[in-house]
Amino acid sequence: MIQVEGLSKKFGDFTAVDNISFRVDSGEIVGFLGPNGAGKTTTMRILSSYIAPTSGKASVGGFDVVRNSLEVRKRIGYMPESIPFYTEMRVKEYLSFRAKLKGVARKERRNRIAFVSERCRIKEFENKIIGHLSKGQRQRVGLADAIIHNPPILILDEPTIGLDPHQIKQTRELIKELGKDHTVILSTHILPEVGMLCNRVIIIHQGRIAAMDTLSNLVKEQRIKVEIQGPISDIENTLKQIENVKSVSYTTDNLWNIITIELSEVRDIREQVYQKIMENRWIIREFKTERTTLEDIFIKITAREEGTSSAGA
Amino acid sequence: MSNIITLARRELAAYFLSPLAYVILTAFIFFCGYFFRLYLLGTADANSLRYVLELIGFTSLIISPMITMRLLAEEKKSGTLETLMTAPVTEVQVVIAKYISALIFFIALIIPTVAYVILLLKWGNPDMGAVISGYTGLLCLTGVFLSIGIFVSSLTTNQIVAVVLTFLLLLIGWVIGYAGDFLQEGVWKEFFKYIGFFDHYDAFRKGLIDSRDVVYCLSLIVFFLFLTVRAMEARRWR
Ligand SMILES: Nc1ncnc2c1ncn2[C@@H]1O[C@H](COP(=O)(O)OP(=O)(O)OP(=O)(O)O)[C@@H](O)[C@H]1O
Ligand SMILES: [Mg+2]
């Protein structure tokens, strides 16, 4: 459905998106995750053919975003980050205007407007002037606009930002349901949201893809925490020799070394670790395995390149 | 085509929902009334609109920048350009729709002045041919003003900058023809008189619809609308 190859976007000398490639298949819900300024919005703007890439290719629904931009735009529902509106229009008027622009046939227009008003819960303020709406209400109108022509592909830039908890829940349910017969790309800062909604996550950092996988694969990466007493350099060296150990890091608490062993692959190495500890007669008081959470991955990835990481081999 | 109509209707609705439209409307009707009063009652040649239309043409030069300033600058500033241009519409459709709605707004401004023509018909003996060609000239001239205005509006996000810059350009276009008056007969004199608005407009007001004047106006309009489309397309590559 969406195919991106070597995509870059420069603003002057500044590279906002740096040589990214990925694909999104039909029916997937993919989440873009990344800190502020990572390049999520820029990527989405390229996909919705609002701006053109500096280099690289992107196609949406089989059409090139630069050469066939009109065909691309017919097939997408795009909700920009700031959801700008013509503030002087009334909600219903606006949706009708957008439906016409997006080529919804006259006969179906009324039905579609009624449908999206119901789904995005905008019935109670559909006759209000958009300029008078609250942030969350505008957000819902933005989503209604994005789906009004029932496009196969939805590109949603932070769809739940600014909503109250109740609305967040309902909007997520709506997106989830839309995901059944739509291809959805959404960006967010809310990590649990990705877990709730997305089949796959693309973590973007400084314009590059830092990680891209299904959520279960990403969080599968395990680590082992042990607290032992003994000479730390010995401990470090010994543990590092175990197969599949990616890194060993530690902090100290008096005599105790609190050691974190990161694995490069999902393997059960508890036995080996225990054996090493016994062989060396280190004193042990804690031994546990931890699942990495999306937060861990996110923090790790985004911290790594800023050079503030204390973890690391 | 249907996109152009949809867009133009929204644009016109936006005009008539803004207070500025009514300020412009009131001021324009007031000034036109004043000019008619001045010339038709004050001069011997009460049957010609030639000089009244000159003043109305100059008033149009002042208000055209105000009509066009928001057209694209506002969309860019508020960000609505992003929702607009990610819908399946082309730059050409958007520019034409905006241009047409500005033109329709201007026509709405001059319709009340038809009342003065009716008065003239009742109490005088105007040369209707000249009146019609004069109005045609006013429309062609303002058509040029509005095309320059929409182009300038596509270059900035600041409406004040748009209005001032457009006004300056129009003023230059108006007075540049005067430069010809100070030159000796020759190519340059002809050149300045040709590129300025004034002589072409005057030809219309004298009662003459010459295809050269029409072509002059139309080619300027097409040229500036083309530049506007180009300026909008450039957004994607910045
Ligand atoms: N039009 C522009 N001109 C210059 N720089 C820009 C422009 N648009 C974006 N940038 C820069 O590109 C980088 C990526 O911006 P982008 O909006 O894509 O980030 P984001 O991932 O959406 O961030 P956020 O989470 O804050 O929304 C930022 O550093 C931003 O300053
Ligand atoms: Mg963003």
Coordinates of C-alpha atoms and ligand atoms in Angstrom, one line a residue:
Chain A
M1 CA 0.0 0.0 0.0
I2 CA 2.7 2.4 1.0
Q3 CA 6.3 2.0 -0.2
V4 CA 9.1 4.3 0.7
E5 CA 12.6 4.0 -0.6
G6 CA 15.6 6.0 0.4
L7 CA 13.5 9.0 1.2
S8 CA 15.2 12.2 2.2
K9 CA 14.0 15.8 2.8
K10 CA 16.3 18.7 3.4
F11 CA 15.2 22.2 4.4
G12 CA 18.2 24.2 3.3
D13 CA 21.2 22.6 4.9
F14 CA 19.1 20.8 7.5
T15 CA 18.2 17.2 6.9
A16 CA 14.8 16.5 8.4
V17 CA 14.4 13.1 6.9
D18 CA 17.5 11.1 6.2
N19 CA 17.3 8.2 3.7
I20 CA 14.5 6.2 5.2
S21 CA 12.9 3.1 3.6
F22 CA 9.9 1.1 4.8
R23 CA 6.7 -0.4 3.5
V24 CA 3.2 -0.7 4.9
D25 CA 1.0 -3.4 3.7
S26 CA -2.7 -3.3 3.1
G27 CA -4.6 -3.5 6.3
E28 CA -1.8 -2.7 8.7
I29 CA -1.8 -0.1 11.4
V30 CA 1.7 1.3 11.7
G31 CA 2.8 3.7 14.3
F32 CA 5.5 6.4 13.9
L33 CA 7.2 7.0 17.1
G34 CA 9.9 9.5 17.8
P35 CA 10.9 12.5 19.9
N36 CA 10.0 16.1 18.9
G37 CA 11.7 17.1 15.7
A38 CA 12.3 13.5 14.6
G39 CA 10.8 14.0 11.2
K40 CA 7.4 12.3 11.6
T41 CA 5.4 15.1 10.4
T42 CA 7.7 15.8 7.5
T43 CA 7.5 12.1 6.4
M44 CA 3.7 12.2 6.6
R45 CA 3.6 15.4 4.6
I46 CA 5.6 13.7 1.9
L47 CA 3.3 10.7 1.9
S48 CA 0.3 12.9 1.6
S49 CA 2.2 14.7 -1.2
Y50 CA 2.0 18.1 0.4
I51 CA 5.7 18.5 0.1
A52 CA 8.1 16.7 -2.3
P53 CA 11.1 14.7 -1.1
T54 CA 14.6 16.0 -1.9
S55 CA 15.6 12.5 -3.0
G56 CA 14.2 9.0 -2.9
K57 CA 10.8 7.6 -3.8
A58 CA 7.5 7.1 -2.1
S59 CA 4.4 5.6 -3.5
V60 CA 1.0 5.4 -1.9
G61 CA -1.7 3.0 -3.2
G62 CA 0.6 2.2 -6.1
F63 CA 1.0 5.9 -7.2
D64 CA 4.1 8.0 -7.0
V65 CA 3.6 10.9 -4.5
V66 CA 5.4 13.4 -6.8
R67 CA 4.3 12.3 -10.3
N68 CA 0.8 11.1 -9.5
S69 CA 0.0 13.3 -6.6
L70 CA -3.6 13.7 -7.5
E71 CA -4.2 10.0 -7.6
V72 CA -2.5 9.7 -4.2
R73 CA -4.6 12.4 -2.7
K74 CA -7.8 10.7 -3.9
R75 CA -6.9 7.7 -1.9
I76 CA -5.7 9.1 1.4
G77 CA -7.4 10.7 4.4
Y78 CA -4.8 13.0 5.9
M79 CA -5.1 14.6 9.3
P80 CA -2.4 17.2 9.8
E81 CA -0.8 17.8 13.1
S82 CA -2.3 21.3 13.8
I83 CA -5.6 20.5 12.0
P84 CA -6.1 24.0 10.5
F85 CA -9.6 25.0 9.6
Y86 CA -11.5 27.8 8.0
T87 CA -12.7 29.1 11.3
E88 CA -15.6 31.1 9.9
M89 CA -17.4 27.9 8.6
R90 CA -19.9 25.8 10.5
V91 CA -18.9 22.2 11.1
K92 CA -21.5 20.7 8.9
E93 CA -20.9 23.2 6.1
Y94 CA -17.2 22.4 6.3
L95 CA -17.7 18.7 6.1
S96 CA -20.0 19.2 3.1
F97 CA -17.4 21.4 1.5
R98 CA -14.7 18.8 2.1
A99 CA -16.9 15.9 0.9
K100 CA -17.5 17.8 -2.4
L101 CA -13.8 18.5 -2.8
K102 CA -12.9 14.9 -2.2
G103 CA -15.4 13.8 -4.8
V104 CA -18.1 12.2 -2.7
A105 CA -21.1 11.8 -5.0
R106 CA -24.0 14.1 -4.3
K107 CA -26.3 11.2 -3.4
E108 CA -24.0 9.8 -0.8
R109 CA -22.9 13.1 0.7
R110 CA -25.6 13.4 3.3
N111 CA -25.1 9.8 4.4
R112 CA -21.3 10.1 4.7
I113 CA -21.7 13.3 6.7
A114 CA -24.2 11.6 9.0
F115 CA -21.9 8.6 9.3
V116 CA -18.7 10.5 10.2
S117 CA -20.7 12.8 12.6
E118 CA -21.9 9.8 14.4
R119 CA -18.5 8.0 14.4
C120 CA -16.5 11.0 15.5
R121 CA -19.1 12.2 17.9
I122 CA -19.6 15.6 16.5
K123 CA -23.4 15.6 16.3
E124 CA -23.9 17.8 19.3
F125 CA -21.8 20.6 17.8
E126 CA -22.3 20.1 14.1
N127 CA -24.0 23.5 13.7
K128 CA -21.3 25.4 15.6
I129 CA -18.8 27.7 14.0
I130 CA -15.5 26.0 13.9
G131 CA -13.7 28.9 15.3
H132 CA -15.7 28.5 18.5
L133 CA -14.8 24.8 19.1
S134 CA -12.6 23.5 21.8
K135 CA -9.3 21.8 20.9
G136 CA -10.6 18.3 21.3
Q137 CA -13.7 19.1 19.3
R138 CA -11.6 20.4 16.5
Q139 CA -9.6 17.2 16.7
R140 CA -12.7 15.2 16.1
V141 CA -13.8 17.3 13.2
G142 CA -10.3 16.8 11.7
L143 CA -10.7 13.1 12.0
A144 CA -14.2 13.2 10.5
D145 CA -12.7 15.2 7.6
A146 CA -10.0 12.6 7.1
I147 CA -12.4 9.7 6.7
I148 CA -15.3 11.5 5.0
H149 CA -14.6 10.0 1.6
N150 CA -13.8 6.6 3.0
P151 CA -10.3 6.5 1.7
P152 CA -8.4 3.2 1.8
I153 CA -5.4 4.8 3.4
L154 CA -5.4 7.0 6.5
I155 CA -2.4 9.2 7.5
L156 CA -3.0 10.6 11.0
D157 CA -0.5 12.9 12.6
E158 CA -1.0 12.6 16.4
P159 CA -4.7 11.9 16.3
T160 CA -5.3 11.7 20.0
I161 CA -3.3 14.7 21.1
G162 CA -5.4 17.2 23.1
L163 CA -8.2 14.9 23.8
D164 CA -9.6 14.1 27.2
P165 CA -9.1 10.5 28.5
H166 CA -12.6 9.5 27.5
Q167 CA -12.2 10.9 24.0
I168 CA -8.8 9.3 23.7
K169 CA -10.3 5.9 24.4
Q170 CA -13.1 6.4 21.9
T171 CA -10.8 7.7 19.2
R172 CA -8.5 4.8 19.7
E173 CA -11.4 2.4 19.4
L174 CA -12.5 4.2 16.2
I175 CA -9.0 4.0 14.7
K176 CA -8.8 0.4 15.7
E177 CA -12.0 -0.3 13.9
L178 CA -11.0 1.7 10.9
G179 CA -7.9 -0.4 10.8
K180 CA -9.9 -3.5 10.0
D181 CA -10.5 -2.3 6.4
H182 CA -8.1 0.6 6.1
T183 CA -4.4 1.0 6.0
V184 CA -3.4 3.4 8.7
I185 CA -0.2 5.3 9.5
L186 CA -0.3 7.3 12.7
S187 CA 2.3 9.2 14.7
T188 CA 2.2 9.6 18.4
H189 CA 4.3 10.3 21.5
I190 CA 2.1 8.1 23.7
L191 CA 3.9 4.8 23.9
P192 CA 1.1 2.6 25.3
E193 CA -1.0 3.9 22.4
V194 CA 1.3 2.2 19.9
G195 CA 0.8 -1.0 21.9
M196 CA -2.9 -0.7 21.8
L197 CA -3.3 0.2 18.2
C198 CA -0.4 -0.8 16.0
N199 CA 0.7 -4.0 14.4
R200 CA 4.1 -2.5 13.7
V201 CA 6.2 0.4 15.0
I202 CA 8.6 2.5 13.2
I203 CA 10.8 4.5 15.6
I204 CA 12.3 7.6 14.0
H205 CA 15.1 9.5 15.5
Q206 CA 16.9 12.5 13.9
G207 CA 15.4 11.8 10.6
R208 CA 16.4 8.1 10.5
I209 CA 14.7 4.9 11.2
A210 CA 16.1 3.7 14.5
A211 CA 14.0 0.6 14.8
M212 CA 11.2 -1.0 12.9
D213 CA 9.5 -4.2 13.8
T214 CA 6.3 -5.7 15.2
L215 CA 5.6 -4.7 18.7
S216 CA 6.0 -8.2 20.0
N217 CA 9.4 -8.5 18.4
L218 CA 10.5 -5.2 19.7
V219 CA 9.6 -5.9 23.3
K220 CA 10.6 -9.5 23.2
E221 CA 14.2 -8.6 23.8
Q222 CA 14.9 -9.7 27.3
R223 CA 17.4 -8.8 29.9
I224 CA 18.6 -10.3 33.1
K225 CA 19.2 -8.5 36.3
V226 CA 21.4 -10.0 39.0
E227 CA 22.8 -8.5 42.2
I228 CA 26.1 -10.1 43.2
Q229 CA 29.2 -9.5 45.2
G230 CA 32.6 -10.0 43.7
P231 CA 35.3 -8.2 41.7
I232 CA 33.4 -6.2 39.1
S233 CA 35.9 -6.5 36.2
D234 CA 35.9 -10.3 36.6
I235 CA 32.2 -10.4 36.7
E236 CA 31.9 -8.3 33.6
N237 CA 34.4 -10.3 31.6
T238 CA 32.9 -13.6 32.6
L239 CA 29.3 -12.7 31.9
K240 CA 30.2 -11.2 28.5
Q241 CA 31.6 -14.5 27.3
I242 CA 28.2 -16.1 27.5
E243 CA 26.7 -16.6 24.1
N244 CA 24.1 -14.1 23.0
V245 CA 25.0 -11.5 25.6
K246 CA 25.0 -8.1 23.9
S247 CA 26.1 -6.0 26.8
V248 CA 26.7 -6.0 30.5
S249 CA 26.3 -2.9 32.5
Y250 CA 26.3 -2.2 36.2
T251 CA 25.7 0.1 39.1
T252 CA 26.9 -0.4 42.6
D253 CA 25.2 -0.4 45.9
N254 CA 27.8 -0.7 48.7
L255 CA 29.3 -4.1 48.1
W256 CA 26.6 -5.2 45.7
N257 CA 26.9 -4.9 42.0
I258 CA 23.6 -4.5 40.3
I259 CA 24.2 -6.0 36.9
T260 CA 22.1 -5.8 33.8
I261 CA 22.7 -8.3 31.1
E262 CA 21.2 -7.4 27.7
L263 CA 20.6 -10.1 25.2
S264 CA 21.0 -9.8 21.5
E265 CA 18.5 -12.6 20.8
V266 CA 15.8 -14.1 22.8
R267 CA 17.4 -17.1 24.5
D268 CA 17.1 -18.5 27.9
I269 CA 20.6 -18.1 29.3
R270 CA 19.6 -18.1 33.0
E271 CA 21.3 -21.5 33.5
Q272 CA 24.6 -20.4 32.1
V273 CA 24.6 -17.2 34.1
Y274 CA 23.8 -19.1 37.3
Q275 CA 26.6 -21.6 36.6
K276 CA 29.2 -18.8 36.1
I277 CA 28.1 -17.3 39.4
M278 CA 28.5 -20.6 41.2
E279 CA 31.8 -21.4 39.6
N280 CA 33.2 -18.1 40.7
R281 CA 31.6 -18.3 44.1
W282 CA 30.2 -14.9 43.9
I283 CA 27.5 -14.1 46.5
I284 CA 24.1 -13.6 45.0
R285 CA 21.0 -11.9 46.4
E286 CA 18.8 -11.3 43.4
F287 CA 18.2 -12.9 40.0
K288 CA 15.4 -11.8 37.7
T289 CA 14.5 -11.5 34.0
E290 CA 12.8 -8.5 32.6
R291 CA 11.0 -7.8 29.5
T292 CA 12.1 -4.7 27.8
T293 CA 9.2 -2.3 27.4
L294 CA 8.6 0.0 24.5
E295 CA 9.7 2.8 26.8
D296 CA 13.0 1.2 27.4
I297 CA 13.6 0.8 23.7
F298 CA 12.5 4.3 23.0
I299 CA 14.6 5.9 25.7
K300 CA 17.6 3.8 24.7
I301 CA 17.4 4.5 21.0
T302 CA 16.8 8.2 21.4
A303 CA 19.5 8.5 24.1
R304 CA 22.1 6.5 22.3
E305 CA 22.6 9.1 19.6
E306 CA 22.6 12.0 22.0
G307 CA 25.5 10.3 23.7
T308 CA 24.0 10.5 27.2
S309 CA 23.7 6.8 27.7
S310 CA 25.3 5.2 30.7
A311 CA 24.4 1.7 29.6
G312 CA 26.4 0.1 26.9
A313 CA 29.1 -2.5 26.5
Chain B
M1 CA -14.7 22.3 -13.0
S2 CA -16.9 21.3 -10.1
N3 CA -13.9 21.7 -7.8
I4 CA -13.5 25.3 -9.0
I5 CA -17.2 26.0 -8.2
T6 CA -16.9 24.4 -4.8
L7 CA -13.8 26.3 -4.0
A8 CA -15.1 29.6 -5.4
R9 CA -18.3 29.3 -3.3
R10 CA -16.4 28.8 -0.1
E11 CA -14.1 31.7 -1.0
L12 CA -17.1 34.0 -1.7
A13 CA -18.8 33.0 1.5
A14 CA -15.6 33.9 3.3
Y15 CA -15.6 37.3 1.7
F16 CA -19.1 38.1 2.8
L17 CA -18.5 36.8 6.3
S18 CA -15.6 39.1 6.9
P19 CA -16.1 42.7 8.2
L20 CA -13.5 44.0 5.8
A21 CA -15.8 43.2 2.9
Y22 CA -18.4 45.6 4.3
V23 CA -15.9 48.3 5.0
I24 CA -14.7 48.1 1.4
L25 CA -18.2 47.9 0.0
T26 CA -19.3 51.0 2.0
A27 CA -16.2 53.0 1.1
F28 CA -16.5 52.1 -2.6
I29 CA -20.1 53.1 -2.9
F30 CA -19.4 56.3 -1.1
F31 CA -16.5 57.3 -3.3
C32 CA -18.3 56.3 -6.5
G33 CA -21.3 58.4 -5.5
Y34 CA -19.0 61.3 -4.8
F35 CA -17.3 61.0 -8.2
F36 CA -20.6 60.8 -10.1
R37 CA -21.9 63.8 -8.2
L38 CA -18.7 65.7 -8.8
Y39 CA -18.5 65.1 -12.6
L40 CA -22.0 64.7 -13.7
L41 CA -23.4 67.8 -11.9
G42 CA -20.2 69.8 -12.0
T43 CA -19.1 69.6 -15.6
A44 CA -20.5 70.5 -18.9
D45 CA -20.0 67.1 -20.4
A46 CA -22.4 65.3 -18.2
N47 CA -23.1 62.6 -20.8
S48 CA -19.7 60.9 -20.7
L49 CA -18.5 58.7 -17.9
R50 CA -14.9 58.9 -19.2
Y51 CA -13.6 60.9 -16.2
V52 CA -15.8 59.4 -13.6
L53 CA -14.5 56.0 -14.6
E54 CA -11.0 57.2 -14.4
L55 CA -11.5 58.0 -10.8
I56 CA -13.3 54.7 -10.2
G57 CA -10.5 52.9 -11.9
F58 CA -8.1 54.6 -9.5
T59 CA -10.3 53.7 -6.6
S60 CA -10.2 50.1 -7.8
L61 CA -6.4 50.3 -7.8
I62 CA -6.6 51.1 -4.1
I63 CA -9.1 48.5 -3.1
S64 CA -8.0 45.6 -5.3
P65 CA -5.0 44.9 -3.0
M66 CA -7.4 44.7 -0.1
I67 CA -9.6 42.2 -2.0
T68 CA -6.7 39.9 -2.9
M69 CA -4.4 40.2 0.2
R70 CA -6.0 37.4 2.1
L71 CA -6.5 34.9 -0.8
L72 CA -3.3 32.9 -0.4
A73 CA -1.4 34.6 2.4
E74 CA -4.2 33.7 4.9
E75 CA -4.3 30.0 3.9
K76 CA -0.5 29.8 4.3
K77 CA -0.5 31.6 7.6
S78 CA -3.3 29.6 9.2
G79 CA -2.1 26.3 7.7
T80 CA -5.3 25.6 5.9
L81 CA -3.2 25.3 2.7
E82 CA -2.1 21.9 4.1
T83 CA -5.7 20.6 4.3
L84 CA -6.6 22.2 1.0
M85 CA -3.6 20.9 -1.0
T86 CA -3.8 17.4 0.4
A87 CA -7.3 17.1 -1.0
P88 CA -7.5 16.1 -4.6
V89 CA -7.4 19.6 -6.1
T90 CA -4.8 21.1 -8.4
E91 CA -3.0 24.4 -7.9
V92 CA -4.6 25.6 -11.1
Q93 CA -8.1 25.0 -9.8
V94 CA -7.3 26.7 -6.5
V95 CA -5.9 29.8 -8.2
I96 CA -8.7 30.1 -10.7
A97 CA -11.4 29.7 -8.0
K98 CA -9.8 32.3 -5.9
Y99 CA -9.3 34.7 -8.8
I100 CA -12.9 34.2 -9.9
S101 CA -14.3 34.9 -6.5
A102 CA -12.2 38.1 -6.2
L103 CA -13.6 39.2 -9.5
I104 CA -17.1 38.3 -8.5
F105 CA -16.7 40.3 -5.3
F106 CA -15.5 43.3 -7.4
I107 CA -18.5 43.0 -9.7
A108 CA -20.7 43.0 -6.6
L109 CA -19.0 46.3 -5.7
I110 CA -19.7 48.0 -9.0
I111 CA -23.3 46.8 -9.5
P112 CA -24.6 49.6 -7.3
T113 CA -23.0 52.2 -9.6
V114 CA -25.4 51.0 -12.3
A115 CA -27.9 53.1 -10.5
Y116 CA -26.0 56.2 -11.5
V117 CA -26.1 55.1 -15.1
I118 CA -29.9 54.7 -14.8
L119 CA -30.1 58.2 -13.4
L120 CA -28.0 59.4 -16.3
L121 CA -30.3 57.7 -18.8
K122 CA -33.3 59.3 -17.2
W123 CA -32.1 62.9 -17.0
G124 CA -29.4 63.0 -19.7
N125 CA -28.4 61.5 -23.0
P126 CA -25.4 59.3 -22.4
D127 CA -23.5 57.5 -25.1
M128 CA -24.4 54.0 -24.0
G129 CA -21.7 52.5 -26.2
A130 CA -19.1 54.4 -24.3
V131 CA -20.7 53.5 -21.0
I132 CA -20.5 49.8 -21.8
S133 CA -17.0 49.9 -23.2
G134 CA -16.0 52.0 -20.2
Y135 CA -17.4 49.4 -17.8
T136 CA -15.7 46.6 -19.8
G137 CA -12.5 48.5 -19.5
L138 CA -13.0 48.9 -15.7
L139 CA -13.5 45.1 -15.5
C140 CA -10.4 44.3 -17.6
L141 CA -8.3 46.7 -15.7
T142 CA -9.4 45.4 -12.3
G143 CA -8.9 41.9 -13.7
V144 CA -5.3 42.8 -14.1
F145 CA -5.1 44.4 -10.6
L146 CA -6.6 41.3 -9.0
S147 CA -4.2 38.9 -10.9
I148 CA -1.2 40.9 -9.6
G149 CA -2.8 41.0 -6.1
I150 CA -3.3 37.2 -6.0
F151 CA 0.3 36.7 -7.2
V152 CA 1.7 38.9 -4.4
S153 CA -0.5 37.1 -1.9
S154 CA 1.1 33.8 -2.9
L155 CA 4.5 35.1 -2.0
T156 CA 3.9 36.0 1.6
T157 CA 2.1 34.9 4.7
N158 CA 1.7 38.5 5.9
Q159 CA -1.4 40.2 4.6
I160 CA -0.1 43.7 5.3
V161 CA 3.0 43.0 3.2
A162 CA 0.7 41.7 0.5
V163 CA -1.5 44.7 0.5
V164 CA 1.3 47.2 0.5
L165 CA 3.4 45.4 -2.1
T166 CA 0.5 45.0 -4.4
F167 CA -0.5 48.6 -4.1
L168 CA 3.1 49.7 -5.0
L169 CA 3.2 47.5 -8.0
L170 CA -0.2 48.7 -9.2
L171 CA 0.8 52.3 -8.7
I172 CA 4.0 51.8 -10.7
G173 CA 1.9 50.2 -13.5
W174 CA -0.4 53.1 -13.4
V175 CA 2.1 55.9 -13.5
I176 CA 4.7 54.3 -15.7
G177 CA 2.6 55.3 -18.7
Y178 CA 3.0 58.9 -17.6
A179 CA 6.7 58.5 -18.1
G180 CA 5.9 58.3 -21.8
D181 CA 4.5 61.8 -21.7
F182 CA 8.0 63.2 -20.9
L183 CA 9.8 61.4 -23.7
Q184 CA 10.3 62.4 -27.3
E185 CA 8.4 60.5 -30.0
G186 CA 10.0 57.2 -30.5
V187 CA 10.2 53.6 -29.4
W188 CA 10.6 54.3 -25.7
K189 CA 7.7 56.6 -25.6
E190 CA 5.5 54.0 -27.2
F191 CA 6.9 51.3 -25.0
F192 CA 6.1 53.1 -21.7
K193 CA 2.7 54.1 -22.9
Y194 CA 2.1 50.5 -24.0
I195 CA 3.1 48.8 -20.7
G196 CA 1.3 51.2 -18.4
F197 CA -2.4 50.6 -17.5
F198 CA -3.5 54.1 -18.1
D199 CA -3.6 54.5 -21.9
H200 CA -5.3 51.1 -22.4
Y201 CA -8.0 52.0 -19.9
D202 CA -8.5 55.4 -21.4
A203 CA -9.1 53.8 -24.8
F204 CA -12.0 51.8 -23.3
R205 CA -13.4 54.9 -21.6
K206 CA -13.4 56.8 -24.9
G207 CA -15.8 54.2 -26.2
L208 CA -13.5 52.0 -28.0
I209 CA -13.1 48.3 -27.4
D210 CA -9.9 47.6 -29.2
S211 CA -8.7 44.0 -29.4
R212 CA -5.2 45.2 -28.6
D213 CA -6.3 46.6 -25.3
V214 CA -8.2 43.4 -24.5
V215 CA -5.3 41.3 -25.4
Y216 CA -3.0 43.5 -23.2
C217 CA -5.3 42.9 -20.2
L218 CA -5.9 39.2 -20.8
S219 CA -2.2 38.4 -21.3
L220 CA -1.3 40.2 -18.1
I221 CA -4.0 38.3 -16.3
V222 CA -2.9 34.9 -17.7
F223 CA 0.8 35.8 -17.0
F224 CA 0.2 36.6 -13.3
L225 CA -2.1 33.7 -12.7
F226 CA 0.5 31.5 -14.2
L227 CA 3.1 32.9 -11.9
T228 CA 0.8 32.4 -8.9
V229 CA 0.4 28.7 -9.8
R230 CA 4.1 28.4 -10.1
A231 CA 4.7 30.1 -6.8
M232 CA 2.2 27.6 -5.2
E233 CA 3.9 24.6 -6.8
A234 CA 7.2 25.8 -5.5
R235 CA 6.0 25.2 -1.9
R236 CA 6.6 21.5 -2.5
W237 CA 10.2 21.8 -3.3
R238 CA 11.4 24.2 -0.6
Ligands
LIG1 N1 9.4 24.0 6.6 C1 10.4 23.7 7.4 N2 11.5 24.5 7.3 C2 12.6 24.2 8.0 N3 12.7 23.2 8.9 C3 11.7 22.4 9.1 C4 10.5 22.6 8.3 N4 9.6 21.7 8.7 C5 10.2 20.9 9.6 N5 11.4 21.3 9.8 C6 12.4 20.7 10.8 O1 12.5 19.4 10.5 C7 12.6 18.6 11.7 C8 11.5 17.6 11.7 O2 10.3 18.2 11.9 P1 8.9 17.4 12.1 O3 7.9 18.4 12.1 O4 8.9 16.4 11.0 O5 9.1 16.6 13.4 P2 8.1 15.7 14.2 O6 8.8 14.4 14.3 O7 6.8 15.8 13.6 O8 8.1 16.3 15.6 P3 6.9 16.5 16.7 O9 6.9 15.3 17.5 O10 7.4 17.7 17.5 O11 5.7 16.8 15.9 C9 12.5 19.6 12.8 O12 13.8 19.8 13.3 C10 12.0 20.9 12.2 O13 12.5 22.0 12.8
MG2 MG 5.0 16.3 14.2

